Amino acid sequence: IWEAQWDKIKQIKELQTKLTKLKNPKGFIYPVPIKVAGDIFEHWKTSPELLNKCICSFPDNIDTIFGNHDIPRHNLDLVHRSGLQTLIEADIIEYNSLQGDWGFDIDELGLSRIKNKKIVVLHVLTYKGKSPWPGCTDPDVDELLDMFPGVDLVITGHNHKTFTYKRGKQLLIN
């Protein structure tokens, strides 16, 4: 299983390198960022071996928020104990606290922009179709997009199920 995961990291790094080398019509080369919606690790207490592998293998220009698995006891005051914080301190990953950490209210979020597109990255559970369980109070994709009417791209995590959803000019990627 580890080999398959590192192979995916390698593929992402190769794609990022290929896309970064593309020039726009004016000849400028733009670095291609990688946005991660949290839960880089399964557990906040990562092994030194795993951290070393990440330092040696991760692509450049990764921007993330904390997911619930990344934070000791789901307490942002304890992030200094986490493996993800080690990668942030080593400048392997960039952390933007304005992009909606796990546990924050949605109205506290900031937006980032890539080529004039408004993007928000969230670690919240969302779903499309049938509710994941009876009584679920988490927003479905339409409710979530309604919260961000001027946002072009919403990137979510926490659900751990891959899907995309397009509504008008808005795109949601989980």
PDB file of N, CA and C in Angstrom, residues 90-172:
ATOM      1  N   ALA A  90       9.691  23.103   8.031  1.00  0.00           N
ATOM      2  CA  ALA A  90      10.777  22.765   7.103  1.00  0.00           C
ATOM      3  C   ALA A  90      10.559  23.366   5.711  1.00  0.00           C
ATOM      4  N   ASP A  91       9.510  24.160   5.548  1.00  0.00           N
ATOM      5  CA  ASP A  91       9.158  24.786   4.265  1.00  0.00           C
ATOM      6  C   ASP A  91       8.882  23.774   3.161  1.00  0.00           C
ATOM      7  N   ILE A  92       8.401  22.616   3.525  1.00  0.00           N
ATOM      8  CA  ILE A  92       7.988  21.607   2.546  1.00  0.00           C
ATOM      9  C   ILE A  92       6.548  21.884   2.118  1.00  0.00           C
ATOM     10  N   ILE A  93       5.762  22.386   3.049  1.00  0.00           N
ATOM     11  CA  ILE A  93       4.349  22.691   2.831  1.00  0.00           C
ATOM     12  C   ILE A  93       4.088  24.089   3.361  1.00  0.00           C
ATOM     13  N   GLU A  94       3.206  24.798   2.673  1.00  0.00           N
ATOM     14  CA  GLU A  94       2.784  26.110   3.156  1.00  0.00           C
ATOM     15  C   GLU A  94       1.408  25.971   3.783  1.00  0.00           C
ATOM     16  N   TYR A  95       1.231  26.638   4.885  1.00  0.00           N
ATOM     17  CA  TYR A  95      -0.037  26.609   5.596  1.00  0.00           C
ATOM     18  C   TYR A  95      -0.634  28.000   5.566  1.00  0.00           C
ATOM     19  N   ASN A  96      -1.895  28.090   5.163  1.00  0.00           N
ATOM     20  CA  ASN A  96      -2.583  29.372   5.135  1.00  0.00           C
ATOM     21  C   ASN A  96      -3.752  29.296   6.096  1.00  0.00           C
ATOM     22  N   SER A  97      -3.608  29.930   7.241  1.00  0.00           N
ATOM     23  CA  SER A  97      -4.624  29.853   8.289  1.00  0.00           C
ATOM     24  C   SER A  97      -5.935  30.519   7.890  1.00  0.00           C
ATOM     25  N   LEU A  98      -5.937  31.290   6.818  1.00  0.00           N
ATOM     26  CA  LEU A  98      -7.171  31.940   6.402  1.00  0.00           C
ATOM     27  C   LEU A  98      -8.038  31.073   5.508  1.00  0.00           C
ATOM     28  N   GLN A  99      -7.652  29.824   5.294  1.00  0.00           N
ATOM     29  CA  GLN A  99      -8.407  29.008   4.358  1.00  0.00           C
ATOM     30  C   GLN A  99      -9.285  27.961   5.030  1.00  0.00           C
ATOM     31  N   GLY A 100      -9.669  28.163   6.266  1.00  0.00           N
ATOM     32  CA  GLY A 100     -10.710  27.337   6.830  1.00  0.00           C
ATOM     33  C   GLY A 100     -10.263  26.050   7.450  1.00  0.00           C
ATOM     34  N   ASP A 101      -9.542  26.133   8.527  1.00  0.00           N
ATOM     35  CA  ASP A 101      -9.130  24.923   9.216  1.00  0.00           C
ATOM     36  C   ASP A 101     -10.330  24.156   9.748  1.00  0.00           C
ATOM     37  N   TRP A 102     -10.100  22.882   9.974  1.00  0.00           N
ATOM     38  CA  TRP A 102     -11.111  22.043  10.574  1.00  0.00           C
ATOM     39  C   TRP A 102     -11.555  22.686  11.882  1.00  0.00           C
ATOM     40  N   GLY A 103     -12.843  22.804  12.089  1.00  0.00           N
ATOM     41  CA  GLY A 103     -13.361  23.373  13.311  1.00  0.00           C
ATOM     42  C   GLY A 103     -13.702  24.850  13.221  1.00  0.00           C
ATOM     43  N   PHE A 104     -13.312  25.528  12.178  1.00  0.00           N
ATOM     44  CA  PHE A 104     -13.634  26.939  12.042  1.00  0.00           C
ATOM     45  C   PHE A 104     -15.020  27.082  11.427  1.00  0.00           C
ATOM     46  N   ASP A 105     -15.667  28.204  11.710  1.00  0.00           N
ATOM     47  CA  ASP A 105     -16.923  28.505  11.053  1.00  0.00           C
ATOM     48  C   ASP A 105     -16.633  28.973   9.633  1.00  0.00           C
ATOM     49  N   ILE A 106     -17.528  28.671   8.738  1.00  0.00           N
ATOM     50  CA  ILE A 106     -17.319  29.009   7.337  1.00  0.00           C
ATOM     51  C   ILE A 106     -17.205  30.515   7.127  1.00  0.00           C
ATOM     52  N   ASP A 107     -17.909  31.332   7.931  1.00  0.00           N
ATOM     53  CA  ASP A 107     -17.849  32.778   7.722  1.00  0.00           C
ATOM     54  C   ASP A 107     -16.519  33.392   8.149  1.00  0.00           C
ATOM     55  N   GLU A 108     -15.623  32.614   8.746  1.00  0.00           N
ATOM     56  CA  GLU A 108     -14.308  33.107   9.131  1.00  0.00           C
ATOM     57  C   GLU A 108     -13.253  32.879   8.043  1.00  0.00           C
ATOM     58  N   LEU A 109     -13.653  32.327   6.915  1.00  0.00           N
ATOM     59  CA  LEU A 109     -12.685  31.907   5.904  1.00  0.00           C
ATOM     60  C   LEU A 109     -12.217  33.057   5.034  1.00  0.00           C
ATOM     61  N   GLY A 110     -11.018  32.904   4.540  1.00  0.00           N
ATOM     62  CA  GLY A 110     -10.504  33.812   3.527  1.00  0.00           C
ATOM     63  C   GLY A 110     -10.496  33.094   2.187  1.00  0.00           C
ATOM     64  N   LEU A 111     -10.237  33.840   1.162  1.00  0.00           N
ATOM     65  CA  LEU A 111     -10.185  33.276  -0.181  1.00  0.00           C
ATOM     66  C   LEU A 111      -8.776  33.395  -0.726  1.00  0.00           C
ATOM     67  N   SER A 112      -8.391  32.462  -1.570  1.00  0.00           N
ATOM     68  CA  SER A 112      -7.154  32.614  -2.322  1.00  0.00           C
ATOM     69  C   SER A 112      -7.537  32.744  -3.786  1.00  0.00           C
ATOM     70  N   ARG A 113      -6.598  33.174  -4.578  1.00  0.00           N
ATOM     71  CA  ARG A 113      -6.866  33.350  -6.004  1.00  0.00           C
ATOM     72  C   ARG A 113      -5.751  32.715  -6.821  1.00  0.00           C
ATOM     73  N   ILE A 114      -6.161  32.078  -7.894  1.00  0.00           N
ATOM     74  CA  ILE A 114      -5.235  31.573  -8.894  1.00  0.00           C
ATOM     75  C   ILE A 114      -5.776  32.068 -10.228  1.00  0.00           C
ATOM     76  N   LYS A 115      -4.979  32.887 -10.891  1.00  0.00           N
ATOM     77  CA  LYS A 115      -5.378  33.451 -12.192  1.00  0.00           C
ATOM     78  C   LYS A 115      -6.793  34.035 -12.134  1.00  0.00           C
ATOM     79  N   ASN A 116      -7.049  34.882 -11.156  1.00  0.00           N
ATOM     80  CA  ASN A 116      -8.318  35.582 -10.982  1.00  0.00           C
ATOM     81  C   ASN A 116      -9.510  34.688 -10.677  1.00  0.00           C
ATOM     82  N   LYS A 117      -9.276  33.446 -10.352  1.00  0.00           N
ATOM     83  CA  LYS A 117     -10.348  32.559  -9.921  1.00  0.00           C
ATOM     84  C   LYS A 117     -10.381  32.558  -8.399  1.00  0.00           C
ATOM     85  N   LYS A 118     -11.554  32.719  -7.837  1.00  0.00           N
ATOM     86  CA  LYS A 118     -11.698  32.681  -6.390  1.00  0.00           C
ATOM     87  C   LYS A 118     -11.812  31.227  -5.946  1.00  0.00           C
ATOM     88  N   ILE A 119     -10.986  30.876  -4.961  1.00  0.00           N
ATOM     89  CA  ILE A 119     -10.904  29.495  -4.493  1.00  0.00           C
ATOM     90  C   ILE A 119     -11.017  29.476  -2.978  1.00  0.00           C
ATOM     91  N   VAL A 120     -11.772  28.556  -2.459  1.00  0.00           N
ATOM     92  CA  VAL A 120     -11.805  28.342  -1.021  1.00  0.00           C
ATOM     93  C   VAL A 120     -11.511  26.863  -0.763  1.00  0.00           C
ATOM     94  N   VAL A 121     -10.697  26.608   0.253  1.00  0.00           N
ATOM     95  CA  VAL A 121     -10.315  25.241   0.626  1.00  0.00           C
ATOM     96  C   VAL A 121     -10.858  24.985   2.021  1.00  0.00           C
ATOM     97  N   LEU A 122     -11.624  23.927   2.168  1.00  0.00           N
ATOM     98  CA  LEU A 122     -12.300  23.625   3.431  1.00  0.00           C
ATOM     99  C   LEU A 122     -12.058  22.187   3.847  1.00  0.00           C
ATOM    100  N   HIS A 123     -11.984  21.976   5.134  1.00  0.00           N
ATOM    101  CA  HIS A 123     -11.994  20.613   5.654  1.00  0.00           C
ATOM    102  C   HIS A 123     -13.336  20.422   6.348  1.00  0.00           C
ATOM    103  N   VAL A 124     -14.349  20.218   5.517  1.00  0.00           N
ATOM    104  CA  VAL A 124     -15.708  19.984   6.005  1.00  0.00           C
ATOM    105  C   VAL A 124     -16.277  18.796   5.248  1.00  0.00           C
ATOM    106  N   LEU A 125     -17.222  18.114   5.869  1.00  0.00           N
ATOM    107  CA  LEU A 125     -17.882  17.018   5.189  1.00  0.00           C
ATOM    108  C   LEU A 125     -18.981  17.591   4.315  1.00  0.00           C
ATOM    109  N   THR A 126     -18.970  17.214   3.071  1.00  0.00           N
ATOM    110  CA  THR A 126     -20.067  17.517   2.167  1.00  0.00           C
ATOM    111  C   THR A 126     -20.299  16.282   1.311  1.00  0.00           C
ATOM    112  N   TYR A 127     -21.425  16.237   0.666  1.00  0.00           N
ATOM    113  CA  TYR A 127     -21.799  15.045  -0.103  1.00  0.00           C
ATOM    114  C   TYR A 127     -22.767  15.466  -1.196  1.00  0.00           C
ATOM    115  N   LYS A 128     -22.898  14.612  -2.197  1.00  0.00           N
ATOM    116  CA  LYS A 128     -23.927  14.840  -3.208  1.00  0.00           C
ATOM    117  C   LYS A 128     -24.831  13.620  -3.230  1.00  0.00           C
ATOM    118  N   GLY A 129     -26.087  13.877  -3.481  1.00  0.00           N
ATOM    119  CA  GLY A 129     -27.044  12.777  -3.470  1.00  0.00           C
ATOM    120  C   GLY A 129     -27.574  12.509  -2.074  1.00  0.00           C
ATOM    121  N   LYS A 130     -27.759  11.239  -1.795  1.00  0.00           N
ATOM    122  CA  LYS A 130     -28.348  10.799  -0.536  1.00  0.00           C
ATOM    123  C   LYS A 130     -27.469  11.167   0.663  1.00  0.00           C
ATOM    124  N   SER A 131     -28.114  11.574   1.739  1.00  0.00           N
ATOM    125  CA  SER A 131     -27.413  11.892   2.989  1.00  0.00           C
ATOM    126  C   SER A 131     -26.595  10.684   3.445  1.00  0.00           C
ATOM    127  N   PRO A 132     -25.360  10.905   3.936  1.00  0.00           N
ATOM    128  CA  PRO A 132     -24.516   9.776   4.321  1.00  0.00           C
ATOM    129  C   PRO A 132     -25.041   8.982   5.515  1.00  0.00           C
ATOM    130  N   TRP A 133     -25.888   9.587   6.341  1.00  0.00           N
ATOM    131  CA  TRP A 133     -26.517   8.885   7.449  1.00  0.00           C
ATOM    132  C   TRP A 133     -27.761   9.658   7.874  1.00  0.00           C
ATOM    133  N   PRO A 134     -28.715   8.987   8.488  1.00  0.00           N
ATOM    134  CA  PRO A 134     -29.929   9.677   8.938  1.00  0.00           C
ATOM    135  C   PRO A 134     -29.588  10.776   9.944  1.00  0.00           C
ATOM    136  N   GLY A 135     -30.168  11.947   9.750  1.00  0.00           N
ATOM    137  CA  GLY A 135     -29.950  13.058  10.669  1.00  0.00           C
ATOM    138  C   GLY A 135     -28.668  13.834  10.436  1.00  0.00           C
ATOM    139  N   CYS A 136     -27.964  13.572   9.341  1.00  0.00           N
ATOM    140  CA  CYS A 136     -26.727  14.289   9.038  1.00  0.00           C
ATOM    141  C   CYS A 136     -27.033  15.786   8.901  1.00  0.00           C
ATOM    142  N   THR A 137     -26.263  16.605   9.612  1.00  0.00           N
ATOM    143  CA  THR A 137     -26.463  18.059   9.559  1.00  0.00           C
ATOM    144  C   THR A 137     -25.406  18.765   8.709  1.00  0.00           C
ATOM    145  N   ASP A 138     -24.463  18.010   8.165  1.00  0.00           N
ATOM    146  CA  ASP A 138     -23.449  18.603   7.298  1.00  0.00           C
ATOM    147  C   ASP A 138     -24.094  19.007   5.976  1.00  0.00           C
ATOM    148  N   PRO A 139     -23.565  20.060   5.333  1.00  0.00           N
ATOM    149  CA  PRO A 139     -24.197  20.561   4.112  1.00  0.00           C
ATOM    150  C   PRO A 139     -23.952  19.652   2.908  1.00  0.00           C
ATOM    151  N   ASP A 140     -24.995  19.500   2.082  1.00  0.00           N
ATOM    152  CA  ASP A 140     -24.771  18.820   0.805  1.00  0.00           C
ATOM    153  C   ASP A 140     -24.101  19.818  -0.138  1.00  0.00           C
ATOM    154  N   VAL A 141     -23.731  19.382  -1.326  1.00  0.00           N
ATOM    155  CA  VAL A 141     -22.960  20.231  -2.234  1.00  0.00           C
ATOM    156  C   VAL A 141     -23.682  21.526  -2.591  1.00  0.00           C
ATOM    157  N   ASP A 142     -24.992  21.464  -2.793  1.00  0.00           N
ATOM    158  CA  ASP A 142     -25.727  22.681  -3.140  1.00  0.00           C
ATOM    159  C   ASP A 142     -25.761  23.657  -1.969  1.00  0.00           C
ATOM    160  N   GLU A 143     -25.985  23.160  -0.767  1.00  0.00           N
ATOM    161  CA  GLU A 143     -25.965  24.037   0.410  1.00  0.00           C
ATOM    162  C   GLU A 143     -24.598  24.683   0.586  1.00  0.00           C
ATOM    163  N   LEU A 144     -23.541  23.915   0.370  1.00  0.00           N
ATOM    164  CA  LEU A 144     -22.195  24.448   0.529  1.00  0.00           C
ATOM    165  C   LEU A 144     -21.903  25.510  -0.535  1.00  0.00           C
ATOM    166  N   LEU A 145     -22.244  25.232  -1.779  1.00  0.00           N
ATOM    167  CA  LEU A 145     -22.012  26.223  -2.838  1.00  0.00           C
ATOM    168  C   LEU A 145     -22.848  27.477  -2.623  1.00  0.00           C
ATOM    169  N   ASP A 146     -24.038  27.335  -2.050  1.00  0.00           N
ATOM    170  CA  ASP A 146     -24.860  28.510  -1.734  1.00  0.00           C
ATOM    171  C   ASP A 146     -24.154  29.436  -0.750  1.00  0.00           C
ATOM    172  N   MET A 147     -23.293  28.893   0.098  1.00  0.00           N
ATOM    173  CA  MET A 147     -22.561  29.696   1.081  1.00  0.00           C
ATOM    174  C   MET A 147     -21.458  30.525   0.433  1.00  0.00           C
ATOM    175  N   PHE A 148     -21.081  30.187  -0.806  1.00  0.00           N
ATOM    176  CA  PHE A 148     -19.987  30.853  -1.507  1.00  0.00           C
ATOM    177  C   PHE A 148     -20.412  31.257  -2.910  1.00  0.00           C
ATOM    178  N   PRO A 149     -21.377  32.174  -3.033  1.00  0.00           N
ATOM    179  CA  PRO A 149     -21.906  32.500  -4.369  1.00  0.00           C
ATOM    180  C   PRO A 149     -20.895  33.095  -5.332  1.00  0.00           C
ATOM    181  N   GLY A 150     -19.862  33.792  -4.852  1.00  0.00           N
ATOM    182  CA  GLY A 150     -18.885  34.398  -5.753  1.00  0.00           C
ATOM    183  C   GLY A 150     -17.625  33.586  -5.942  1.00  0.00           C
ATOM    184  N   VAL A 151     -17.608  32.371  -5.416  1.00  0.00           N
ATOM    185  CA  VAL A 151     -16.413  31.527  -5.472  1.00  0.00           C
ATOM    186  C   VAL A 151     -16.488  30.617  -6.692  1.00  0.00           C
ATOM    187  N   ASP A 152     -15.372  30.526  -7.417  1.00  0.00           N
ATOM    188  CA  ASP A 152     -15.321  29.694  -8.624  1.00  0.00           C
ATOM    189  C   ASP A 152     -15.059  28.218  -8.306  1.00  0.00           C
ATOM    190  N   LEU A 153     -14.184  27.983  -7.329  1.00  0.00           N
ATOM    191  CA  LEU A 153     -13.770  26.615  -7.009  1.00  0.00           C
ATOM    192  C   LEU A 153     -13.797  26.414  -5.496  1.00  0.00           C
ATOM    193  N   VAL A 154     -14.479  25.369  -5.058  1.00  0.00           N
ATOM    194  CA  VAL A 154     -14.494  24.975  -3.655  1.00  0.00           C
ATOM    195  C   VAL A 154     -13.832  23.601  -3.583  1.00  0.00           C
ATOM    196  N   ILE A 155     -12.771  23.514  -2.787  1.00  0.00           N
ATOM    197  CA  ILE A 155     -12.056  22.254  -2.594  1.00  0.00           C
ATOM    198  C   ILE A 155     -12.349  21.805  -1.168  1.00  0.00           C
ATOM    199  N   THR A 156     -12.897  20.609  -1.027  1.00  0.00           N
ATOM    200  CA  THR A 156     -13.267  20.119   0.299  1.00  0.00           C
ATOM    201  C   THR A 156     -12.568  18.802   0.604  1.00  0.00           C
ATOM    202  N   GLY A 157     -12.448  18.536   1.877  1.00  0.00           N
ATOM    203  CA  GLY A 157     -11.919  17.269   2.375  1.00  0.00           C
ATOM    204  C   GLY A 157     -12.811  16.793   3.491  1.00  0.00           C
ATOM    205  N   HIS A 158     -12.379  15.855   4.222  1.00  0.00           N
ATOM    206  CA  HIS A 158     -13.034  15.277   5.397  1.00  0.00           C
ATOM    207  C   HIS A 158     -13.933  14.108   5.034  1.00  0.00           C
ATOM    208  N   ASN A 159     -14.545  14.124   3.873  1.00  0.00           N
ATOM    209  CA  ASN A 159     -15.427  13.042   3.454  1.00  0.00           C
ATOM    210  C   ASN A 159     -14.635  11.806   3.027  1.00  0.00           C
ATOM    211  N   HIS A 160     -13.462  11.981   2.483  1.00  0.00           N
ATOM    212  CA  HIS A 160     -12.599  10.893   2.019  1.00  0.00           C
ATOM    213  C   HIS A 160     -13.215  10.098   0.870  1.00  0.00           C
ATOM    214  N   LYS A 161     -14.201  10.675   0.218  1.00  0.00           N
ATOM    215  CA  LYS A 161     -14.768  10.075  -0.993  1.00  0.00           C
ATOM    216  C   LYS A 161     -14.572  11.069  -2.125  1.00  0.00           C
ATOM    217  N   THR A 162     -13.957  10.613  -3.196  1.00  0.00           N
ATOM    218  CA  THR A 162     -13.650  11.487  -4.316  1.00  0.00           C
ATOM    219  C   THR A 162     -14.883  11.721  -5.177  1.00  0.00           C
ATOM    220  N   PHE A 163     -15.175  12.984  -5.448  1.00  0.00           N
ATOM    221  CA  PHE A 163     -16.216  13.328  -6.412  1.00  0.00           C
ATOM    222  C   PHE A 163     -16.040  14.787  -6.820  1.00  0.00           C
ATOM    223  N   THR A 164     -16.651  15.138  -7.941  1.00  0.00           N
ATOM    224  CA  THR A 164     -16.712  16.525  -8.385  1.00  0.00           C
ATOM    225  C   THR A 164     -18.176  16.880  -8.599  1.00  0.00           C
ATOM    226  N   TYR A 165     -18.452  18.163  -8.548  1.00  0.00           N
ATOM    227  CA  TYR A 165     -19.822  18.640  -8.733  1.00  0.00           C
ATOM    228  C   TYR A 165     -19.747  20.016  -9.368  1.00  0.00           C
ATOM    229  N   LYS A 166     -20.422  20.190 -10.478  1.00  0.00           N
ATOM    230  CA  LYS A 166     -20.428  21.474 -11.177  1.00  0.00           C
ATOM    231  C   LYS A 166     -21.841  22.023 -11.158  1.00  0.00           C
ATOM    232  N   ARG A 167     -21.937  23.280 -10.789  1.00  0.00           N
ATOM    233  CA  ARG A 167     -23.233  23.976 -10.791  1.00  0.00           C
ATOM    234  C   ARG A 167     -23.004  25.361 -11.371  1.00  0.00           C
ATOM    235  N   GLY A 168     -23.514  25.577 -12.556  1.00  0.00           N
ATOM    236  CA  GLY A 168     -23.273  26.851 -13.235  1.00  0.00           C
ATOM    237  C   GLY A 168     -21.793  27.034 -13.461  1.00  0.00           C
ATOM    238  N   LYS A 169     -21.253  28.154 -12.972  1.00  0.00           N
ATOM    239  CA  LYS A 169     -19.819  28.425 -13.116  1.00  0.00           C
ATOM    240  C   LYS A 169     -19.008  27.940 -11.921  1.00  0.00           C
ATOM    241  N   GLN A 170     -19.681  27.366 -10.939  1.00  0.00           N
ATOM    242  CA  GLN A 170     -18.980  26.881  -9.749  1.00  0.00           C
ATOM    243  C   GLN A 170     -18.619  25.410  -9.884  1.00  0.00           C
ATOM    244  N   LEU A 171     -17.439  25.080  -9.354  1.00  0.00           N
ATOM    245  CA  LEU A 171     -16.974  23.695  -9.341  1.00  0.00           C
ATOM    246  C   LEU A 171     -16.587  23.342  -7.919  1.00  0.00           C
ATOM    247  N   LEU A 172     -17.043  22.191  -7.452  1.00  0.00           N
ATOM    248  CA  LEU A 172     -16.659  21.665  -6.151  1.00  0.00           C
ATOM    249  C   LEU A 172     -15.898  20.367  -6.384  1.00  0.00           C
TER     250      LEU A 172
END
